[in-house]
Coordinates of C-alpha atoms in Angstrom, one line a residue:
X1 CA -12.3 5.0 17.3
X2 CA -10.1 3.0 14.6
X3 CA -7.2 5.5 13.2
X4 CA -6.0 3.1 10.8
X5 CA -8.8 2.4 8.7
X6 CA -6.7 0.6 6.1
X7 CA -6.0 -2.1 8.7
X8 CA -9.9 -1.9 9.9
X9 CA -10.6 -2.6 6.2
X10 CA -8.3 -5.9 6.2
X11 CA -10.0 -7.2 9.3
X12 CA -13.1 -6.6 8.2
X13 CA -12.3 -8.1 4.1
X14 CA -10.2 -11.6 6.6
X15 CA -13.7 -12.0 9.0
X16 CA -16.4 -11.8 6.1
X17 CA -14.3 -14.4 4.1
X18 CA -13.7 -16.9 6.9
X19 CA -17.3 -16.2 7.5
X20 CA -16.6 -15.1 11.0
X21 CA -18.6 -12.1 10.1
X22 CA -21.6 -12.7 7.7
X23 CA -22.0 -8.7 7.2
X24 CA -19.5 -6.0 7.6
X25 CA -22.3 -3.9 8.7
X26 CA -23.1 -6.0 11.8
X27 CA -20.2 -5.6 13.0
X28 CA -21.1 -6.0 16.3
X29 CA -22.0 -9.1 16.1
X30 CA -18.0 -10.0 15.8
X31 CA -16.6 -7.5 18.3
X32 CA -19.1 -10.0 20.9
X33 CA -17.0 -12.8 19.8
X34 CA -14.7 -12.9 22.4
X35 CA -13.1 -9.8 21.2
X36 CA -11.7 -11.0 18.3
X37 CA -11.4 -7.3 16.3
X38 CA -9.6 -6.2 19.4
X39 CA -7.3 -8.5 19.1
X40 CA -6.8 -8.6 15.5
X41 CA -6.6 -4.3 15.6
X42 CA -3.9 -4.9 19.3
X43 CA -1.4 -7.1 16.8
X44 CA -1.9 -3.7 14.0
X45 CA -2.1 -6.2 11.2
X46 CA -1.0 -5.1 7.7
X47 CA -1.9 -6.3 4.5
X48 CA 1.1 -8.6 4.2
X49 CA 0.3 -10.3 7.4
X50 CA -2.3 -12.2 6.1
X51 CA -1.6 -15.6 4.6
X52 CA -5.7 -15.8 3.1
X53 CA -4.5 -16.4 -0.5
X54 CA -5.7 -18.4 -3.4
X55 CA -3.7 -16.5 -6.1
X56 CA -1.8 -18.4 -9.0
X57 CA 1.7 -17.3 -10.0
X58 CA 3.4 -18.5 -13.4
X59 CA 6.9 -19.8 -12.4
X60 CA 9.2 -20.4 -15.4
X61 CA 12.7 -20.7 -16.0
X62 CA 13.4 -19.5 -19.5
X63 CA 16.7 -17.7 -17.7
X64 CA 20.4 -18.6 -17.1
X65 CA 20.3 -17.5 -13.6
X66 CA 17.3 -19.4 -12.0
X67 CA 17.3 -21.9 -9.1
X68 CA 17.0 -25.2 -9.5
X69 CA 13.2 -27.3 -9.3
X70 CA 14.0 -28.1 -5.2
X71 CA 15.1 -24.6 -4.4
X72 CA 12.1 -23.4 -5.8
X73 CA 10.0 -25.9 -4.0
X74 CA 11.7 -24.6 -0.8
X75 CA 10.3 -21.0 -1.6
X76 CA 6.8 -22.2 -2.6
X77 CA 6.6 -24.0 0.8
X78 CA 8.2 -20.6 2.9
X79 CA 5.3 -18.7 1.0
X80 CA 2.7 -21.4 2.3
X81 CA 1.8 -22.8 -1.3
X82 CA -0.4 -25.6 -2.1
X83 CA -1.1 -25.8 -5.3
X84 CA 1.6 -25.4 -8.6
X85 CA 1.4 -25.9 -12.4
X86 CA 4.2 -26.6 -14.5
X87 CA 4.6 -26.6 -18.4
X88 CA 6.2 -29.9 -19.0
X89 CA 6.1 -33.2 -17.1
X90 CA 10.5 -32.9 -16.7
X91 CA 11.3 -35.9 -14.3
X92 CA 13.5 -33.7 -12.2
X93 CA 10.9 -31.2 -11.5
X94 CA 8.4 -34.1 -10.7
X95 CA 11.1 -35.8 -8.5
X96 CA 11.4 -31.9 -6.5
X97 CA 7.8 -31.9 -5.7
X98 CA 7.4 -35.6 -4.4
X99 CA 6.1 -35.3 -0.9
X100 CA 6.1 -31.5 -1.2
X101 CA 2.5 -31.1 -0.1
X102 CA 2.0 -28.9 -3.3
X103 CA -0.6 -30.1 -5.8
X104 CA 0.9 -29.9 -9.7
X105 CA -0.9 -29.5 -12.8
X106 CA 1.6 -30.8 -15.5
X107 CA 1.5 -29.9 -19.2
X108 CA 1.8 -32.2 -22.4
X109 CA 3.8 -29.7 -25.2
X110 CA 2.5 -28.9 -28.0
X111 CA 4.5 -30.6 -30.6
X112 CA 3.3 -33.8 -28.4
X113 CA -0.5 -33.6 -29.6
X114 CA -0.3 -35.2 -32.9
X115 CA 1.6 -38.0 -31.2
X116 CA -1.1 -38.3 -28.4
X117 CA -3.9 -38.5 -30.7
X118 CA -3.2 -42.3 -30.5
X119 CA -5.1 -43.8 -27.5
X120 CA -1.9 -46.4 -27.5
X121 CA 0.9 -43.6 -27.0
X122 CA -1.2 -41.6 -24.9
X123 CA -1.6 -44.7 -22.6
X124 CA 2.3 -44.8 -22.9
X125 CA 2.7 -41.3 -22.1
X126 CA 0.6 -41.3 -19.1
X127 CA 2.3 -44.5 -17.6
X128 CA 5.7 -43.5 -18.1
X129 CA 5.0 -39.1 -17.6
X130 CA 2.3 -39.9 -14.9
X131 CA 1.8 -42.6 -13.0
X132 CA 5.2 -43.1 -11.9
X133 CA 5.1 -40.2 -9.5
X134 CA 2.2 -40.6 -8.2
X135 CA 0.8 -40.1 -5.4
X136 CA 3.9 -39.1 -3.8
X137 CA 3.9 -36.2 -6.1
X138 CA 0.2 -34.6 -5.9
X139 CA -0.3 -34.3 -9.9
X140 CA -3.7 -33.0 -10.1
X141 CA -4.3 -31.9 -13.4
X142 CA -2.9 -32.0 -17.1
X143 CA -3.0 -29.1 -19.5
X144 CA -3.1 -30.3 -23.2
X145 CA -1.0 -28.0 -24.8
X146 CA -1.0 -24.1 -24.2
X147 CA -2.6 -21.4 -26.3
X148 CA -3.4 -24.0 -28.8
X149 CA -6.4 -22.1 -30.8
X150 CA -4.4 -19.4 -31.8
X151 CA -1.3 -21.2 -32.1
X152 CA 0.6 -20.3 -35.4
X153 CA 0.7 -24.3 -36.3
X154 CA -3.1 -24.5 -37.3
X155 CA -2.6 -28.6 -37.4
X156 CA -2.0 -28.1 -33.1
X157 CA -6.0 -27.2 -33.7
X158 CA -6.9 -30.5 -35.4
X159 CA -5.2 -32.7 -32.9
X160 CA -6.5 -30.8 -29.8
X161 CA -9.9 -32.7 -29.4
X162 CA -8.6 -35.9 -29.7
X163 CA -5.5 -36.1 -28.1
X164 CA -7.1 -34.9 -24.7
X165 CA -9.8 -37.2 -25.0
X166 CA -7.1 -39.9 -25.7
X167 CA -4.7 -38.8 -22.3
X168 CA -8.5 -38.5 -20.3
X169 CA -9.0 -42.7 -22.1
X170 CA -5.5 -43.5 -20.5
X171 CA -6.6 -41.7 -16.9
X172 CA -9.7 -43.7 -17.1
X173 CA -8.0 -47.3 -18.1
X174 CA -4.8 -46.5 -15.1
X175 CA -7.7 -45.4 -12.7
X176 CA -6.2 -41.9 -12.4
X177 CA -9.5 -39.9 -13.8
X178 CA -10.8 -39.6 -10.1
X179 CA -7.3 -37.4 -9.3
X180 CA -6.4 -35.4 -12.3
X181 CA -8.3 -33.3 -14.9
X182 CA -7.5 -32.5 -18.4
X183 CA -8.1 -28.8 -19.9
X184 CA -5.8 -26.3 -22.0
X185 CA -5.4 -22.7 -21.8
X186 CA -6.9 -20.2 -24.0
X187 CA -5.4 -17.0 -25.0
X188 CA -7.9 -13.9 -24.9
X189 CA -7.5 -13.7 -28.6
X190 CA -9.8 -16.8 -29.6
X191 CA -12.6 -14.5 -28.7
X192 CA -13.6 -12.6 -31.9
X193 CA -15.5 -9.9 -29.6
X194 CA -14.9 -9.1 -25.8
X195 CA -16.6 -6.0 -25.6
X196 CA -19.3 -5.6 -24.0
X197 CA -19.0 -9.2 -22.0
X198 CA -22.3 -9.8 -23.6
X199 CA -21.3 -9.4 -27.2
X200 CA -18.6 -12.6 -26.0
X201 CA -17.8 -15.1 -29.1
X202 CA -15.5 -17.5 -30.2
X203 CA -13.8 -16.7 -33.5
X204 CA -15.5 -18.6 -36.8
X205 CA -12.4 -20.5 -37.7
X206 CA -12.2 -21.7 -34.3
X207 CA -16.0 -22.4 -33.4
X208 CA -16.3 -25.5 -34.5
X209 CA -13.5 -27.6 -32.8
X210 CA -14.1 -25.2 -29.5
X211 CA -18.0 -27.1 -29.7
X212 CA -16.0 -30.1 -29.2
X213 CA -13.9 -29.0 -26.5
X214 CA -16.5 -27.5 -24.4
X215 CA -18.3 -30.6 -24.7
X216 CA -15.2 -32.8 -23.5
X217 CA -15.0 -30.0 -20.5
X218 CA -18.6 -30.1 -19.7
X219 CA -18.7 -34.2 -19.3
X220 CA -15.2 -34.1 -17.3
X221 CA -16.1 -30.7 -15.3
X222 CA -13.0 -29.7 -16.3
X223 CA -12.6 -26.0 -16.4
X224 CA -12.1 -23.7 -19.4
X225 CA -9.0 -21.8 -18.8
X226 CA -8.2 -18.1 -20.0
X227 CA -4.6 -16.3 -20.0
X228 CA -6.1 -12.6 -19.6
X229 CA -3.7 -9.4 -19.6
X230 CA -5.6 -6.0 -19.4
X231 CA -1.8 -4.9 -19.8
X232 CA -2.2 -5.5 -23.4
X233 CA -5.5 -3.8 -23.8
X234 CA -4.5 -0.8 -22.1
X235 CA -1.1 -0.7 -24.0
X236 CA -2.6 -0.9 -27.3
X237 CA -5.1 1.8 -26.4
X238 CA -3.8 4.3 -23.3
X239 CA -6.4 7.2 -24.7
X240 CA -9.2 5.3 -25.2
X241 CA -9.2 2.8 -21.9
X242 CA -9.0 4.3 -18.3
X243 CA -5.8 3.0 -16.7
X244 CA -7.4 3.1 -13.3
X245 CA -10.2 0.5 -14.8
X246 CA -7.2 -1.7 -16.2
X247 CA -5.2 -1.9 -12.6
X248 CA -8.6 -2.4 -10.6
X249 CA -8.2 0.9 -8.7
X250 CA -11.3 3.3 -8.0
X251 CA -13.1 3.8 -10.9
X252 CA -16.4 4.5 -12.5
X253 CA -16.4 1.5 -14.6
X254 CA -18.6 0.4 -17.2
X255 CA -22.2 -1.3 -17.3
X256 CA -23.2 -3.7 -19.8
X257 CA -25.5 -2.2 -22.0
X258 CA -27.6 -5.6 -22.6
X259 CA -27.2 -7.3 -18.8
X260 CA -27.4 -3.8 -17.1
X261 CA -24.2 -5.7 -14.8
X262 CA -21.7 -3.2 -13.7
X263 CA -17.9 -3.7 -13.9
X264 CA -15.1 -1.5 -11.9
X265 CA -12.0 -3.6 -13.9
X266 CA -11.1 -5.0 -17.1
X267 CA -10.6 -8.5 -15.9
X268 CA -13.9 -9.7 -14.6
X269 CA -14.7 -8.5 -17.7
X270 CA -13.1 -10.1 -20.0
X271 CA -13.9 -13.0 -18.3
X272 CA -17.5 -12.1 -18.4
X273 CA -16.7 -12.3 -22.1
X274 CA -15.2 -15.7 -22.2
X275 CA -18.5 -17.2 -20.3
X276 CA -20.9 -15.4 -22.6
X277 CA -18.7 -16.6 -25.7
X278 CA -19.4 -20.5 -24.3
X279 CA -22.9 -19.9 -23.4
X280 CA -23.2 -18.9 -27.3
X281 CA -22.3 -21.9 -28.4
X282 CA -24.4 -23.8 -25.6
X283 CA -22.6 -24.4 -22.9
X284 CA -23.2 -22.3 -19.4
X285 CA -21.9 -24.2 -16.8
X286 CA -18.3 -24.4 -17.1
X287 CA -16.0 -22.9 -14.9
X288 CA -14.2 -20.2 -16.2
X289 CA -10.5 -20.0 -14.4
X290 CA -7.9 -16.9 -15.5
X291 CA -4.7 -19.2 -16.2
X292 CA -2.4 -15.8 -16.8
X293 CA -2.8 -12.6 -15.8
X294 CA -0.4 -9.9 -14.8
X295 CA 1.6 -6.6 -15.5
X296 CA 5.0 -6.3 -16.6
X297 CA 7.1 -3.7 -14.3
X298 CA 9.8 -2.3 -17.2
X299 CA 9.2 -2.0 -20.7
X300 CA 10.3 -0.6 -23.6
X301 CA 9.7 3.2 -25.0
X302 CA 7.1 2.4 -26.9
X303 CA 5.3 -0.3 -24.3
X304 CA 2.9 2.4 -22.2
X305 CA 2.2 1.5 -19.0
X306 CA 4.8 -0.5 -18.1
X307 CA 6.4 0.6 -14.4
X308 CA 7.0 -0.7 -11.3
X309 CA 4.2 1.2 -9.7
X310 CA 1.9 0.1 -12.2
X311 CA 3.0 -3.6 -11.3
X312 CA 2.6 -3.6 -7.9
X313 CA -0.9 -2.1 -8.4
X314 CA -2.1 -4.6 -10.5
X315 CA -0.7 -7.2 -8.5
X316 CA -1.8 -5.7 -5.0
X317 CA -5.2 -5.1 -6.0
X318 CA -5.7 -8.6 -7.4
X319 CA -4.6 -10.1 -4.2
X320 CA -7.3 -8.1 -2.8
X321 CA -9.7 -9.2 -4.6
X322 CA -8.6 -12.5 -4.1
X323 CA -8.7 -12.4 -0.7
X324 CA -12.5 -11.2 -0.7
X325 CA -13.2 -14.4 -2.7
X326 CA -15.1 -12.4 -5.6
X327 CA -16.8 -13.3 -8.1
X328 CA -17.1 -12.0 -11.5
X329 CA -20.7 -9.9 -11.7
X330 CA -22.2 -12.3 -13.8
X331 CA -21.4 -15.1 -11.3
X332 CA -21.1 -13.4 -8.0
X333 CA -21.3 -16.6 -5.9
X334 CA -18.6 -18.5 -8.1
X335 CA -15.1 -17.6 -6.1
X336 CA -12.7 -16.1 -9.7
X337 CA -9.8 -18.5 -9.5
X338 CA -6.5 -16.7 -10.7
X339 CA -3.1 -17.5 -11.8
X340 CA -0.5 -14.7 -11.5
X341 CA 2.1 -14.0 -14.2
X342 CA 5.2 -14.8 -12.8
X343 CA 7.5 -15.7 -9.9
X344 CA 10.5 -14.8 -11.1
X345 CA 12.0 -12.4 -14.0
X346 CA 13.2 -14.5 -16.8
X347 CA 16.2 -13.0 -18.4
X348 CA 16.3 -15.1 -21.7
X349 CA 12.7 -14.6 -22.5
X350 CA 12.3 -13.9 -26.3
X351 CA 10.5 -10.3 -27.2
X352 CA 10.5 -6.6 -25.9
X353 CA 11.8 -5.9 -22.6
X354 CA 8.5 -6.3 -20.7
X355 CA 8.6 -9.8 -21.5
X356 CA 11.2 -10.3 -19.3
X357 CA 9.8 -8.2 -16.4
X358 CA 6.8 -9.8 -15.0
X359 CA 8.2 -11.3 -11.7
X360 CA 7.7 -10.7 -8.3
X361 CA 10.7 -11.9 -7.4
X362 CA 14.7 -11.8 -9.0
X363 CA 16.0 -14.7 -9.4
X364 CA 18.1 -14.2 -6.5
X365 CA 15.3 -14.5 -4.6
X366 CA 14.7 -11.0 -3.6
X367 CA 11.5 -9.2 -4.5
X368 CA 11.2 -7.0 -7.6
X369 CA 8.4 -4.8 -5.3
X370 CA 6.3 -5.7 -2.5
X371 CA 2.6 -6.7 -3.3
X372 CA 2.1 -7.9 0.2
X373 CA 4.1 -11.4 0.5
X374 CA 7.4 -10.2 2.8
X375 CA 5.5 -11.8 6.1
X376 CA 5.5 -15.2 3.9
X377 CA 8.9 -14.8 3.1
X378 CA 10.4 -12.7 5.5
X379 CA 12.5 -14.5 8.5
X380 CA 12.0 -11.5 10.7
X381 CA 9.8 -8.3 11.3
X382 CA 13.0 -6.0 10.8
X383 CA 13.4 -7.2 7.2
X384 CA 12.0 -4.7 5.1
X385 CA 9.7 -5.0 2.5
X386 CA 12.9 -3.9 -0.1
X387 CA 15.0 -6.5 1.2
X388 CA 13.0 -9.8 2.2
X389 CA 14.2 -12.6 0.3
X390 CA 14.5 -16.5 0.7
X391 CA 18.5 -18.2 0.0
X392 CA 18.0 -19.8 -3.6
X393 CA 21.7 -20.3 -4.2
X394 CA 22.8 -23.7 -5.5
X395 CA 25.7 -25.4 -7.4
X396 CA 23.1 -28.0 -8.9
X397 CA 22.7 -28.2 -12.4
X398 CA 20.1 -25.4 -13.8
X399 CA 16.9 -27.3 -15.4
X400 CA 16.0 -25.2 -18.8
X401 CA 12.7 -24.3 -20.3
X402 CA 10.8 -25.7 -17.5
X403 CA 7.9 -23.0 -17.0
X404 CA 5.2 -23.6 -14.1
X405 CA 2.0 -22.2 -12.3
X406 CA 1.5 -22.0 -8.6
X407 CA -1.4 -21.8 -6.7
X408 CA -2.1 -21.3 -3.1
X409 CA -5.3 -21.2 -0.7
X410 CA -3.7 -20.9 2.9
X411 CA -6.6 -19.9 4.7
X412 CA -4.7 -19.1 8.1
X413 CA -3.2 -15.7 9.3
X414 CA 0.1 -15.3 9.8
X415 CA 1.2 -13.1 12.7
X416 CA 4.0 -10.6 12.6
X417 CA 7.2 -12.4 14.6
X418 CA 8.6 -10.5 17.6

C-alpha cells in the first residue's frame, strides 16, 4: 500500500505528462514497465524533486541591492532555465546571456514606439539592438512595448500597430523573422467585461486598434499576451470572491452560465475571457499566453490578502498545474503557458508595499518561501528549504531598470543528492 499519497500523486501527475502513463487509472500498465513507480516511490520523491517545469518568472531589477545580468544568468542556469524575457534590449544584459543556452525575449520601451513607426529606424534599431547578438545570444522574441492599451500616454495606442509591423519589416529584410516573434503584453484591464469568460470584450476605445493587432498576431502566429493577477480581484473584493478559487486550492468553482464549462480558479478564467474577447472581434485561433501573474507575500493594512502563506499557495499550486500541462477548459488540449511574477523582491519599486514583495527569491539569493525549487537550487539534501540559496555576490557594477521574464521547460527529474 502507498502511505504517502502526496508523493503517489506526483508520480502519477510526472508519468501522465511524460506520457509514460496515458491514464492514471491504468496504472498497471506502468508498474509493468520495468518497475518504474517502484522506483520512483524507493527514491520518496517530493514535489521539489522534480525539474518538469515550464513556468515563467518576471526578473527585474528596479532595486539597489540586485546582482549583476551574469550572476543572474548563473542562477537561471542552477535552476535549469531555458527560456527568459527581459524589458529592454541593455547591451550588458545581452552580452550575459550570449552562449547561455537560455532563449530571450527582449522588449522595445515604450517611449521607443513613435520612433519605430519608421520602417528606416526600425531597420536601424533591429541591426544595431538585434542582430548583433545573435545567434550567440538565443533572442527569440520581441515585445513591442508593455501594457500599451491602457497605458496613460493614449498616443503609445496610435503608434502600436505600426511600429510592430515596422520591427516585424526589419526581421523580414535581416532574415531574422524565421527566429523571433513580435507581440506586446496586455493588462487584464483592456477587457471591458471578464465575467463570465463568455461575456469576454475588448473595451470600445480600444476595439478598433486591437482589430489591427490581432490581425498582425494572426498572420505572424504570434501570441496575444495577458499580465493576469487574481491578487487584484480578490483584494478589491475579499467578501464577494472565494479566496480558495483565487489561490487555485479546492473549491467549488463556477460554471459558465452560457458554455456550461466549469472553472475551479480565477486564472483560467480570466483567460477564458481574454479568448472569448478576440473571438468577438473575429479572431479564434490565437494563442493566448499569461505574461504576469502572481501574489505578493507582504502588503500593506489595507492590501487583503497579502501573506506569505498566501504566496506560496498561489505560487505552489500554479507549478502544479504547470506541471500537469493543463489547459484552460475552453482549450483543454492547448498546454496554458505562464510567466511568474518575480524572481527577486525589488526594493525601489514605486507603490504600496506589496509592490515590492512578489519575489521568490531575496536578492541575496535566498528564497523568500519555498514553492518547490530548493532541489534546483540547493547544493545538498541537508540544505533546508528556509536556507537554500545560490552565491549572487559581486563587486561588478549594478545594471538599473533592467526588468526580465524567464521561462523554463526542463522536462527531466532531478534526483535528491546523497
Amino acid at each position: 500500500m502507498v502511505k504517502n499519497l502526496g508523493n503517489w500523486e506526483m508520480i502519477l501527475t510526472f508519468l501522465e505528462s511524460n506520457l509514460i502513463l496515458r491514464n492514471r487509472n491504468s496504472w498497471k500498465e506502468a508498474c509493468q514497465n520495468i518497475a518504474l513507480i517502484p522506483f520512483f516511490l524507493l527514491l520518496s520523491l517530493t514535489f521539489s524533486d522534480f525539474g518538469v517545469t515550464c513556468l515563467g518568472v518576471n526578473y527585474g531589477q528596479v532595486a539597489n541591492n540586485l546582482p549583476p545580468p551574469d550572476k543572474v544568468v548563473d542562477l537561471l542556469s542552477s535552476l535549469k532555465i531555458t527560456k527568459s524575457r527581459i524589458y529592454d534590449t541593455n547591451p550588458q544584459v545581452l552580452t550575459a546571456f550570449a552562449n547561455s543556452n537560455i532563449e530571450l525575449i527582449v522588449t522595445v520601451e515604450n517611449q521607443m514606439l513613435a520612433v519605430l513607426v519608421d520602417p528606416q529606424q526600425a531597420l536601424q534599431w533591429v541591426s544595431t539592438h538585434i542582430k548583433p547578438y545573435f545567434p550567440a545570444t538565443k533572442i527569440t522574441g520581441i515585445a513591442v512595448g508593455n501594457e500599451v492599451f491602457t497605458d496613460d500616454d493614449t498616443s503609445l495606442i496610435q503608434n502600436l500597430v505600426p511600429a510592430t509591423v515596422s520591427i516585424h519589416g526589419a526581421l523580414v529584410q535581416l532574415g531574422l523573422d524565421k527566429y523571433i516573434q513580435v507581440s506586446t503584453p496586455n493588462s487584464l484591464a483592456v477587457l471591458e467585461e471578464s465575467y463570465p469568460p463568455s461575456a469576454g470584450s475588448f473595451k470600445t476605445e480600444v476595439a478598433g486598434i486591437m482589430s489591427q493587432y490581432l490581425q498582425f498576431l494572426s498572420s505572424t502566429k504570434a501570441p496575444f499576451w495577458i499580465n493576469a493577477y487574481t491578487y487584484f480581484a480578490y483584494k478589491d473584493a475579499p467578501n464577494r470572491i472565494s479566496l480558495d478559487y483565487a489561490l487555485f486550492n479546492p473549491n467549488s468553482g463556477m460554471v459558465d452560465p452560457y458554455t456550461k464549462l466549469h472553472y475551479d480558479n480565477m486564472l483560467y478564467a480570466q483567460v477564458d475571457a481574454a479568448i472569448f474577447a478576440m473571438a468577438r472581434l473575429g479572431y479564434n485561433g490565437i494563442e493566448v499566453r499569461v505574461s504576469e501573474t502572481g501574489w505578493p507575500s507582504k502588503g500593506d493594512p489595507n492590501e487583503v490578502g497579502a501573506t506569505v502563506v498566501n504566496a506560496a499557495t498561489y505560487n505552489k499550486n500554479l507549478l502544479r498545474r504547470q506541471m500537469a500541462n493543463e489547459g484552460t477548459p475552453l482549450r483543454p488540449n492547448m498546454r496554458l503557458e505562464v510567466y511568474l511574477f518575480a524572481l527577486f523582491n525589488e526594493d525601489m519599486k514605486p507603490g504600496p508595499t506589496s509592490e515590492r514583495n512578489y519575489g521568490l527569491f531575496q536578492p541575496d539569493g535566498t528564497m523568500a518561501y519555498n514553492v518547490g525549487l530548493s532541489a534546483l537550487s540547493t547544493p545538498s539534501s541537508s540544505s533546508t528549504p528556509s536556507s537554500a540559496s545560490i552565491s549572487l555576490a559581486s563587486s561588478a557594477t549594478k545594471v538599473t531598470d533592467v526588468k526580465g521574464l524567464i521561462i523554463f521547460c526542463d522536462l527531466s527529474v532531478h534526483y535528491p543528492q546523497s
